[in-house]
PDB file of C-alpha atoms in Angstrom:
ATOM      1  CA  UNK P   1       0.000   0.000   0.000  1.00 33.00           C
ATOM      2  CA  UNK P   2       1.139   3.202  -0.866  1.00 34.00           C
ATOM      3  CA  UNK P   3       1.774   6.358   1.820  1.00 35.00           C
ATOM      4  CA  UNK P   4       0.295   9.319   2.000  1.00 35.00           C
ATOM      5  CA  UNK P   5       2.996  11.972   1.398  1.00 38.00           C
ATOM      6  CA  UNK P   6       3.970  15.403   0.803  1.00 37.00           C
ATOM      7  CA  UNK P   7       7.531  15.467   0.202  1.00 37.00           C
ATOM      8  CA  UNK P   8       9.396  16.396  -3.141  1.00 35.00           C
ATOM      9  CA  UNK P   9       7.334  18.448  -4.068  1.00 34.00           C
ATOM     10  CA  UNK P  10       8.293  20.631  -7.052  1.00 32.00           C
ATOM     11  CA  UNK P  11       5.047  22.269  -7.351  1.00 35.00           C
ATOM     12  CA  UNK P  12       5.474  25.945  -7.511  1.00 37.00           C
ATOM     13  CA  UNK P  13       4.744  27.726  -4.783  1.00 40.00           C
ATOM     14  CA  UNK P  14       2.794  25.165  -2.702  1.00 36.00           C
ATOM     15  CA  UNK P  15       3.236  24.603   0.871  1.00 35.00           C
ATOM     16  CA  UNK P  16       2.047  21.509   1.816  1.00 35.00           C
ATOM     17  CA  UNK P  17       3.352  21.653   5.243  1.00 36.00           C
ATOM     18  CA  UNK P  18       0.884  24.312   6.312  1.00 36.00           C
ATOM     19  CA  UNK P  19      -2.135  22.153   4.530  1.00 40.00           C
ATOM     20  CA  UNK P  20      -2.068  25.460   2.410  1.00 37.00           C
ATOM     21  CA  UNK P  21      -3.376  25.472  -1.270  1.00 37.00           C
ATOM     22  CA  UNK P  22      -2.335  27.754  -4.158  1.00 36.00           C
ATOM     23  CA  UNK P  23      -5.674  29.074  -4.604  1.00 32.00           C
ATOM     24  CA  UNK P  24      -7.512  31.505  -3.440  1.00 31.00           C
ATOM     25  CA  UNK P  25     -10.654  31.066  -0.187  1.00 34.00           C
ATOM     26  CA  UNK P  26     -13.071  28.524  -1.799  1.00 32.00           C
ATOM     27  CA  UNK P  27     -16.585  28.934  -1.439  1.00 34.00           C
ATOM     28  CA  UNK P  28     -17.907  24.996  -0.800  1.00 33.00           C
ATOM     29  CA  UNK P  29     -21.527  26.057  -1.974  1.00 34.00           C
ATOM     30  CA  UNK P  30     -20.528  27.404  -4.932  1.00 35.00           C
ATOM     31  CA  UNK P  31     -19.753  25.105  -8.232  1.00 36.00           C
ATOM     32  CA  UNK P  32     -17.290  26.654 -11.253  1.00 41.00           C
ATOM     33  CA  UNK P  33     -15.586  29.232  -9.324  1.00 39.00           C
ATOM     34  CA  UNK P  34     -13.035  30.796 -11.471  1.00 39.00           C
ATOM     35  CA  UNK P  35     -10.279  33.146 -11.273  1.00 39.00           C
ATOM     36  CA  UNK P  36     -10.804  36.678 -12.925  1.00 36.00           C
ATOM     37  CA  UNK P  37      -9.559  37.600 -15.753  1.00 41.00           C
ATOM     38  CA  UNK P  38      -6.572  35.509 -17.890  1.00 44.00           C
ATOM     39  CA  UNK P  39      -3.814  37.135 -16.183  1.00 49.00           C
ATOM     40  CA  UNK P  40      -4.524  34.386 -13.407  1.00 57.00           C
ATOM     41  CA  UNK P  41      -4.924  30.777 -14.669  1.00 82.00           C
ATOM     42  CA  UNK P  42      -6.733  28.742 -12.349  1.00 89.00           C
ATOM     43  CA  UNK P  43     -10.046  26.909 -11.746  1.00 89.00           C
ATOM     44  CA  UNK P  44     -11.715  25.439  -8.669  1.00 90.00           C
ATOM     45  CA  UNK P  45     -14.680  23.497  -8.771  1.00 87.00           C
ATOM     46  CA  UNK P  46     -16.703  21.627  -6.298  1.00 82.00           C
ATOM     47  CA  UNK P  47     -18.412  18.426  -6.801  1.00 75.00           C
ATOM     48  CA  UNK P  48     -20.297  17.436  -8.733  1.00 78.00           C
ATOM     49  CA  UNK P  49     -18.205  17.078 -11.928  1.00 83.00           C
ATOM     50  CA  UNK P  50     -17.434  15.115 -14.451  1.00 89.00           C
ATOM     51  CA  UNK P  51     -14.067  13.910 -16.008  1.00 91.00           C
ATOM     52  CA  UNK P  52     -15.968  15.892 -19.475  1.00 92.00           C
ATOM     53  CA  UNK P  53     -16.334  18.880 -17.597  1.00 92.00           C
ATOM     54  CA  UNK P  54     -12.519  18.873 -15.961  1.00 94.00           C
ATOM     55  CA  UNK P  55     -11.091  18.461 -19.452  1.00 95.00           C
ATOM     56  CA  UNK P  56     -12.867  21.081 -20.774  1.00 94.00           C
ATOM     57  CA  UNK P  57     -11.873  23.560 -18.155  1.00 93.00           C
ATOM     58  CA  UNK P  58      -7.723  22.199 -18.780  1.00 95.00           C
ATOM     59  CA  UNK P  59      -8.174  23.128 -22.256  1.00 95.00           C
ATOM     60  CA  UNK P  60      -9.303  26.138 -21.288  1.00 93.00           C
ATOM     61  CA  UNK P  61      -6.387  26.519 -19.267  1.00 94.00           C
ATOM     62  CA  UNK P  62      -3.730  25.596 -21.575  1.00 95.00           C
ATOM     63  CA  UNK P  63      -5.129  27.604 -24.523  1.00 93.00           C
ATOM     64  CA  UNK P  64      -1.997  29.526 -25.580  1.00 91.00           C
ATOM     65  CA  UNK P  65       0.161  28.148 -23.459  1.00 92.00           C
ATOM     66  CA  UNK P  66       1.191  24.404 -24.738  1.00 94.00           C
ATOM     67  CA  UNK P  67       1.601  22.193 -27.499  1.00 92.00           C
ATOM     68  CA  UNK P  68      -0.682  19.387 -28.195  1.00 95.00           C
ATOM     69  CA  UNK P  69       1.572  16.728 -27.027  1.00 95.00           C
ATOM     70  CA  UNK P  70       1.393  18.741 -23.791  1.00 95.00           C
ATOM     71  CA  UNK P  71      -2.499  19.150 -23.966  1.00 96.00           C
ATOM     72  CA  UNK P  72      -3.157  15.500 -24.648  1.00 96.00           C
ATOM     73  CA  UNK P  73      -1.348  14.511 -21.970  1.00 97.00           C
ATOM     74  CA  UNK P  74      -2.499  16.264 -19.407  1.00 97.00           C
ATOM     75  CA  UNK P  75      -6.579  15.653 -20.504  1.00 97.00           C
ATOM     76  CA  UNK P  76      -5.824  12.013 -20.352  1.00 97.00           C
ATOM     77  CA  UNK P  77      -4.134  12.763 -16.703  1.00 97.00           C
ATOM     78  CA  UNK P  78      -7.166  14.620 -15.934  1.00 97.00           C
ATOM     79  CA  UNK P  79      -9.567  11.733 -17.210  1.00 96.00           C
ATOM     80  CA  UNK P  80      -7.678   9.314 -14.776  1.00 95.00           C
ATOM     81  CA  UNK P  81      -8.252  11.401 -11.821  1.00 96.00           C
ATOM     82  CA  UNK P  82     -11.457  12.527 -11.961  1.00 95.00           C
ATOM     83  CA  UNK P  83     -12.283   8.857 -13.141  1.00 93.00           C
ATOM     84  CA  UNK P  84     -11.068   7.253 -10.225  1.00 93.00           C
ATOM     85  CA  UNK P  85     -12.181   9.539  -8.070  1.00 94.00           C
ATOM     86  CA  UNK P  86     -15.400   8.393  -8.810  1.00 92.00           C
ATOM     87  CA  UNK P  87     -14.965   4.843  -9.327  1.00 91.00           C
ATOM     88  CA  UNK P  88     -12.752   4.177  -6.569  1.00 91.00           C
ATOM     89  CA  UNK P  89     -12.596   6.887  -3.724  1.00 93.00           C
ATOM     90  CA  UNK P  90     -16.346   7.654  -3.276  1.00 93.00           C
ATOM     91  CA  UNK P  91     -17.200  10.213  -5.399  1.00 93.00           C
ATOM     92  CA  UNK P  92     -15.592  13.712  -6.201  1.00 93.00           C
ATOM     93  CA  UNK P  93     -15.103  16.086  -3.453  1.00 93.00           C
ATOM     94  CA  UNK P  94     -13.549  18.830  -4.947  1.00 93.00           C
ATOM     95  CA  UNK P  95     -10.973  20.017  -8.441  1.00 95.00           C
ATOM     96  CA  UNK P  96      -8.863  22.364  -9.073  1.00 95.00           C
ATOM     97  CA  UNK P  97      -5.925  23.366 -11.806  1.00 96.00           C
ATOM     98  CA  UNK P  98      -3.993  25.979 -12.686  1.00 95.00           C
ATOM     99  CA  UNK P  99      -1.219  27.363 -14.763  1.00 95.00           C
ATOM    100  CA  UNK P 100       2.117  28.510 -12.932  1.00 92.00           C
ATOM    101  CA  UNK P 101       5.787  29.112 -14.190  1.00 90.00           C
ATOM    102  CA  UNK P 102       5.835  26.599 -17.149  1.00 92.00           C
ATOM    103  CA  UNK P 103       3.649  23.735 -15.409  1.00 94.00           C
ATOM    104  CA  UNK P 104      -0.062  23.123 -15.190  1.00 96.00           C
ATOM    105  CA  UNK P 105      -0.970  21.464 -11.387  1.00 96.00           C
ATOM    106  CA  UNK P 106      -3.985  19.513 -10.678  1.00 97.00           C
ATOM    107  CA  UNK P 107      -5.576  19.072  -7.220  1.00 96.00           C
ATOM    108  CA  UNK P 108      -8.370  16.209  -7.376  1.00 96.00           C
ATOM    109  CA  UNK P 109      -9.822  15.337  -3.827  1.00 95.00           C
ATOM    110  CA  UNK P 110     -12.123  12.417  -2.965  1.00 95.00           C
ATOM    111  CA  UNK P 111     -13.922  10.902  -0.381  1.00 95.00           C
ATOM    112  CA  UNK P 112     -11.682   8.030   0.506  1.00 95.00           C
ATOM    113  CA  UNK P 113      -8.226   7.190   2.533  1.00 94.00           C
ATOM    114  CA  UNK P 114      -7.666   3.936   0.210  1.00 92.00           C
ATOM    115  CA  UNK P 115      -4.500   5.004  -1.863  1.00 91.00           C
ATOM    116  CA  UNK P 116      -4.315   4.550  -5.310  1.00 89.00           C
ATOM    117  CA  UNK P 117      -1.820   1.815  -6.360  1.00 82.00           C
ATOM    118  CA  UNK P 118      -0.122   0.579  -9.258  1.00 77.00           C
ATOM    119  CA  UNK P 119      -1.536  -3.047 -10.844  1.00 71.00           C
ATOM    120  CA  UNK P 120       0.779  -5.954 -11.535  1.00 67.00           C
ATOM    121  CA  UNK P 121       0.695  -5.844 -15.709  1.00 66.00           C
ATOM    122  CA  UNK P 122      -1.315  -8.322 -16.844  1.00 72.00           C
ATOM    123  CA  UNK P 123      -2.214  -7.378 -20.380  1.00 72.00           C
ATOM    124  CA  UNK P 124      -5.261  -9.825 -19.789  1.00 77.00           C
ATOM    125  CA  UNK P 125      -6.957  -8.249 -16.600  1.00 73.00           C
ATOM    126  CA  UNK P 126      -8.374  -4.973 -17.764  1.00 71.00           C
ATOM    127  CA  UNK P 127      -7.575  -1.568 -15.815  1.00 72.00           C
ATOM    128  CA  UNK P 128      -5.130  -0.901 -13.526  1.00 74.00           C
ATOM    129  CA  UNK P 129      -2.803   1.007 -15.251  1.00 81.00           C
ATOM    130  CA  UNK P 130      -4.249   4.660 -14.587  1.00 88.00           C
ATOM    131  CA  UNK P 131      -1.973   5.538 -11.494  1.00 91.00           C
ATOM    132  CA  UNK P 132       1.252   4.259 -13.152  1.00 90.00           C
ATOM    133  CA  UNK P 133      -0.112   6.097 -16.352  1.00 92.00           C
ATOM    134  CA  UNK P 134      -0.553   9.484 -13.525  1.00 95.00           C
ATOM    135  CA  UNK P 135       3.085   8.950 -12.466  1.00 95.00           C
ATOM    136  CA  UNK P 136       4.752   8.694 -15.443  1.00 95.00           C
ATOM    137  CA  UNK P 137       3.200  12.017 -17.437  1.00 96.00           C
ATOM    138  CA  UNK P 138       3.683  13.902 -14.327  1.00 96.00           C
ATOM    139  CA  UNK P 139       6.478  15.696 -13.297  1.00 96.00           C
ATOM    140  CA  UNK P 140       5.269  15.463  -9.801  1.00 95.00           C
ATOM    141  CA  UNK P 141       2.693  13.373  -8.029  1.00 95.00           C
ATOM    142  CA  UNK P 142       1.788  13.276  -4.471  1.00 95.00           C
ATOM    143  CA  UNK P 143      -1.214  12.331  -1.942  1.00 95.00           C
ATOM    144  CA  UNK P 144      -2.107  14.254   1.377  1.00 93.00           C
ATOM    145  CA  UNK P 145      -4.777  13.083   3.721  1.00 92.00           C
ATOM    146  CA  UNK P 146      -7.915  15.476   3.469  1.00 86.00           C
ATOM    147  CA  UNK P 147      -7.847  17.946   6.320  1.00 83.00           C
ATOM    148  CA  UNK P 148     -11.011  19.531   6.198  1.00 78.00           C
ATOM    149  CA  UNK P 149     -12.433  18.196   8.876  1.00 76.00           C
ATOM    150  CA  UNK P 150     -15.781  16.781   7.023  1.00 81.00           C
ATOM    151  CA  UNK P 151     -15.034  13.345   6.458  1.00 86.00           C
ATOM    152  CA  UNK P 152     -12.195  11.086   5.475  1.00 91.00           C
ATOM    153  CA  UNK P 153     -10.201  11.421   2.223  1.00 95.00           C
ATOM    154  CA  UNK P 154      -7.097  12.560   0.266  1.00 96.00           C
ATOM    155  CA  UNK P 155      -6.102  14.794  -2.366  1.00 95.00           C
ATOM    156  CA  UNK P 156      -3.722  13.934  -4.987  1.00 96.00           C
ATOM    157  CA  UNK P 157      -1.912  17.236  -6.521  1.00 96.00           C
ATOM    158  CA  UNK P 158       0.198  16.445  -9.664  1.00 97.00           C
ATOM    159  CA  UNK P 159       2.133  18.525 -11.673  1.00 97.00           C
ATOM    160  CA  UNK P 160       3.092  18.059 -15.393  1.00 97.00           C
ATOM    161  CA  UNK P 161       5.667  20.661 -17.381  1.00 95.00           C
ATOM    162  CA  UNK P 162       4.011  22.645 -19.759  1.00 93.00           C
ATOM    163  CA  UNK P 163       6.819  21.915 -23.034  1.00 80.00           C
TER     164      UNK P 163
END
């Protein structure tokens, strides 16, 4: 089983130490909060939400600011989190991304403490390969507990370069 973690981090100016977040005072009631304006890049949204809806606010993100390789990559990241999320931590408690000195960071929170964990390959079992798939796009990917205070779970924060 994996461990909950928040070291080696190179996510720009996070601070997981503190529990802080790189985003502004969310508003739990609300749903599609965004940043003003497109001097500031980021997104929060509470559940619910679909993977659909998360890749459509990344692209939004990333207009202008990566290739396609880069875009690709970080909608199928996207998919994989929000998917999972939902399949196997309970539902989706909360999303964010945003766009910071060259990299685009993801927070996806849930409603579980299970960690995710990569499958033994066995090209005949289907699934299994979305964490491993998380890890390797990502130039950073960690997992804190959820500290909240309403219920159990975790957020996983990645961080992919934007090239």
């Amino acid at each position: 089983m994996s461990e909950l973690t928040d070291e080696g981090s190179r996510l720009p100016g996070f601070s997981p130490a503190n529990g802080g977040s790189r985003l502004p005072e969310f508003d739990p009631e609300a749903v599609g909060v965004r940043s003003p304006g497109p001097e500031k890049r980021s997104v929060r949204i509470a559940a619910p939400l679909k993977a659909r809806g998360a890749r459509a606010e990344v692209s939004r993100l990333l207009t202008g600011v990566a290739g396609e390789r880069c875009v690709n990559d970080a909608l199928l990241v996207v998919s994989e989190l929000i998917s999972n999320a939902d399949r196997h931590g309970g539902g989706l408690r909360e999303f964010a991304a945003g766009v910071e000195d060259g990299h685009l960071w993801l927070e996806v929170a849930d409603h579980s403490e299970v960690l995710p964990e990569s499958a033994a390959h066995d090209p005949l079992v289907p699934g299994g390969f979305g964490w491993s798939l998380v890890r390797r796009l990502s130039a950073d990917a960690r997992i804190r507990p959820w500290t909240a205070g309403d219920g159990p779970g975790k957020t996983i924060v990645v961080s992919l370069r934007l090239e």
